[in-house]
Amino acid sequence: MSTATTEPPVIEIDHLTKYYGRREVISDLSLQVARGTIYGFLGRNGMGKTTTIRTFLGLEDATRGSARVFGLDSRTLPPEARARIGYLPEGHHVYGWMTVKECGQFQASYYPAWNQDIFETVLTHFRLTAKMKAGHLSRGQRAGLCLALTLAPEPELLVLDDPALGLDPVARRSLLQSMLYVTRKADRTIFFSSHLLSDVERVADRIAVLDGKVLRADCTVEKFRQQIRHFVLKFRDQPPPTPNFPGLLESFRTDRELALTVVNYTPQMENRLEALQPMSIEPVDLTLEDAFISYVGERGEKTFFTNGKDAR
Amino acid sequence: MKMMIWKELRENFKWAVLALIGLALAEIYGLYYTDQNNPNNQGITLLNPTFLMATSLGNAVAGLLLGLVQILPEQRRDQWAALLHRPVTRGVIFRGKALAGFLLYLLAAVPPFLFCWWLAATPGHFVAPYVPDLVYAGLSDIFIGATYYFAALVVGLQRGSWFGARTFALLSAVYLSCSVSAVHYFYVVTEGAVILALILFAAAWGAMLSNGKFRDRPWLTRAALLAAVFYGICGVGGLAAILVNAIQQPEPYVGAEYKITQDGQPIIVSNNKDLTTTVTDLAGNPIHDARYTGRLRYGNEIFENQITYLIGDSHGFDPRHVSSDYYNYRLSYWYISEIESYGSMQPIQWFYLEGPRYVTGIDRRSKTVTQIVDRTGFHAPGLPIDPFTGERSHWYDVPCLVQDGNDAYMCDLDKQLYTKLPSADPSPIFGFQLFSYQPTGGKGSDMIIVVARQSGLQLYDSNGALITTIPYDPQINLDRWGKIWFGLNRSATSFYVRYTPSSWLPWEEQQKTPAYLDEVDAKGTVLHSYTLPPLPEPGFPRSWQTYLTKSLYSPAFWFWDLAYKKIGAALGIPSLIGEEHYWYHTNWPEAVDISTRVVIYSLLFAAIGLAWARSAGMAWRRALAWAAFVFAFNLGGLLTFRLVADWPARVPCPKCQKKRPVEEPTCPHCQAGWPTPTRHGLEIFDDNALSPATETARN
């Protein structure tokens, strides 16, 4: 899907800052989501992903900054705009006392563009029947029901907050397939947060990474993977101390090897590595998950040696 | 909204049914509960105190819990977010919830009350009559319970501290409950409950419409929240004052009164501030007679009782207004007087019905009406009832006296006798009383019936035979000294008639006017006459609580009240003419004193409010608006401001290190903006990214 478009963005977040009391949870976040994009919103727990989503949906107020959806101020989103947004909050909440059918009827009453076929298709995908009590569903089934309720109004913008949380691989795969079902129309936009990087890698066009309350990355999945490089340097003897240079994310030392992960790789970095005089330098391809973990994980050197100190 | 109502009804129906069962059990228990130690005067059926405890407490708890279970479980972040994201306005969601919740509250509260109403209103269930007025208290409790429901919505929907606006909104409902016992009329309580329910409804609506901020709400809902919290604060203040008064020693009554000794001498008994009692004669000479200073002094005095308020022209004075000051719609004896049977457990229990004005006798076994007494006498139920037309003596009196036009009747319920007191004098009756005495040489006691007519006092024996007629003192102007007190010595050989200023005279004039006392014999001959000079006005102690409370009056309410009385008096509204006279003439110095203190205290608190507002970074205009609010409502306004206003978090400014509000783009001290987040060079942005870093690069 193309991300280059002249259309106004579906979601615009402008210098968003959010405090809870005196604790700053999001700092000066600016982000644009173009129409037709599948956007993965990544970050460790507590980095402000859910708060960001709630804020641009107008469910919470920004402390500073603003957000717009479909060009409308988030704080005053009218019902007509909300009808164009499918929102699946984390937790997959359903009213337990309703049957699956009643859940659909309740939801359908709010959406003029409700598509019963989509609803039933997703239910079938998750092996749900109309008479099942929502409170008796398994976690995966509940997620399926929630997804059906979210997809059936055929939203132009689908916002999913950690939709695969707690699901087994089969349910996750079903969820992804259903999610992609909605994007069969080119102008549909999906914005979703997730900790499951393999899912993100499978479906997302772009990702944004929140780390330490600040947006650290906003790019295509390919770009993200390209910018984070992993090298294994082999030595005859014990490797020398890890050099300190800009862009170094982490290093891992063993008795003959030094593994380095760097970001925003440049030819100057290669010179720095060669200056260590290794026997060989082997570049290793990283998955998105590996890249992400290196990117948002603990910085610095890791080793198998006692207390992380050089054995020499 | 229809689906929202359906969802709320289905979701919370079980709680309403649970509340219904609980209320039904409590109310039925309360209806049938009788205090075995005090079987009489416990209130009639629907006004039984235990029943009222069930309705007042039960409906409040039911309303509160139904509101909380409707909101709080759904307030988990994801559930609430899913609810709010529906493509309808938040107003629709709120109205759906509130309407459904209110219906569920009615479902819980009304059927148990209707069932109890049916029990009380149909014969065969209670040894008690039924009049429609009995339902008022229970109905008002249902209305008040509704305020708890809406208060619960505020508690659930309002963001912020539990001990802030949400708790005080709930306390406003608690305050209304506590005020009920002091309010006289059903309609006043109903009005109060409806108004508070609407205020809380609007406050909850505002909480729903905003994401927590006070200033983002519509002005009406802001005003509602302010009103609810202010009322709650007043309630806490009022309860605190009651508690302080309760733990303090009461101030002694200071004042003087006339008494008559058994020797027939009028004396002045003064209660002093130091708790001592001083006895003097009319000239002010001390009397050192232990009979009149000790605890047994009442046994040595002539017992007097007021018979009339006035004689002749009423000058517009209605004696019923005197007693109506004590009217309370929650007390059954204003509707039904349970006639004392002195524990004899007669087969028939008698009741006087105040509204229809007749006596009904209910058989204790069958619990049905078996006898009626009206102005035609005793008869079986089912016949037309001819209600009493005049006044009556206390129904505890045996026999009771009943007035019918210019005739007086003696009604003995035990003997089932209804006898006209013979009189050749057809002049109007202005009052009557029973007086007990000890017959000379006899055992036990006998009684004398005194009927005050226009022309004099008629004395009858206990059989209704006329003993004598005592004419009024011809030297006394009965129009002005028509409030007559009567007493007799133990052997009923001397009678004492005290002429005091008529009740139609203004209170201040009554206090400054002398009274007259005649001692007369059984033939009506005046044996002694005394002039009783006016006594010093009783002093009412001033406490620091009263002083403080009056200083903390809201200027808005205080000055409006003064203006209201002035306008009302100018328009000729009778009840306000006296009030206006009291504050603008009799008590003008106190009015000025209170006004001055109220303004000074309010200004002080307004200054504190302004300082708080500015230190929190509020703009001058908003800070001044809050200061004006605080000035209008005194300390209560200041506390309301503290609890309701948006208080932004403040953090040290990265540039000047002074605290600045996180919401403002620039520091109020050094005008610096917020720094952009530190970049550590590891960011990954492509050409389509919009980040401060890329923005800078593009620029």
PDB file of C-alpha atoms in Angstrom, chain B residues 215 610 613-626 661 664:
ATOM      1  CA  ARG B 215     -14.186  24.445  32.517  1.00  0.00           C
ATOM      2  CA  LEU B 610      -7.586  35.097  44.179  1.00  0.00           C
ATOM      3  CA  ALA B 613      -6.014  31.079  41.490  1.00  0.00           C
ATOM      4  CA  ARG B 614      -3.073  33.215  40.433  1.00  0.00           C
ATOM      5  CA  SER B 615      -0.525  30.901  41.986  1.00  0.00           C
ATOM      6  CA  ALA B 616      -2.082  28.056  40.005  1.00  0.00           C
ATOM      7  CA  GLY B 617      -1.414  29.995  36.836  1.00  0.00           C
ATOM      8  CA  MET B 618      -4.994  30.999  36.110  1.00  0.00           C
ATOM      9  CA  ALA B 619      -5.413  34.070  33.926  1.00  0.00           C
ATOM     10  CA  TRP B 620      -6.507  37.248  35.681  1.00  0.00           C
ATOM     11  CA  ARG B 621      -9.988  37.086  34.219  1.00  0.00           C
ATOM     12  CA  ARG B 622     -10.611  33.537  35.421  1.00  0.00           C
ATOM     13  CA  ALA B 623      -8.965  34.213  38.777  1.00  0.00           C
ATOM     14  CA  LEU B 624     -11.152  37.269  39.326  1.00  0.00           C
ATOM     15  CA  ALA B 625     -14.259  35.328  38.364  1.00  0.00           C
ATOM     16  CA  TRP B 626     -13.414  32.738  40.997  1.00  0.00           C
ATOM     17  CA  PRO B 661       1.366  24.746  35.181  1.00  0.00           C
ATOM     18  CA  GLU B 664       0.243  26.391  29.759  1.00  0.00           C
TER      19      GLU B 664
END
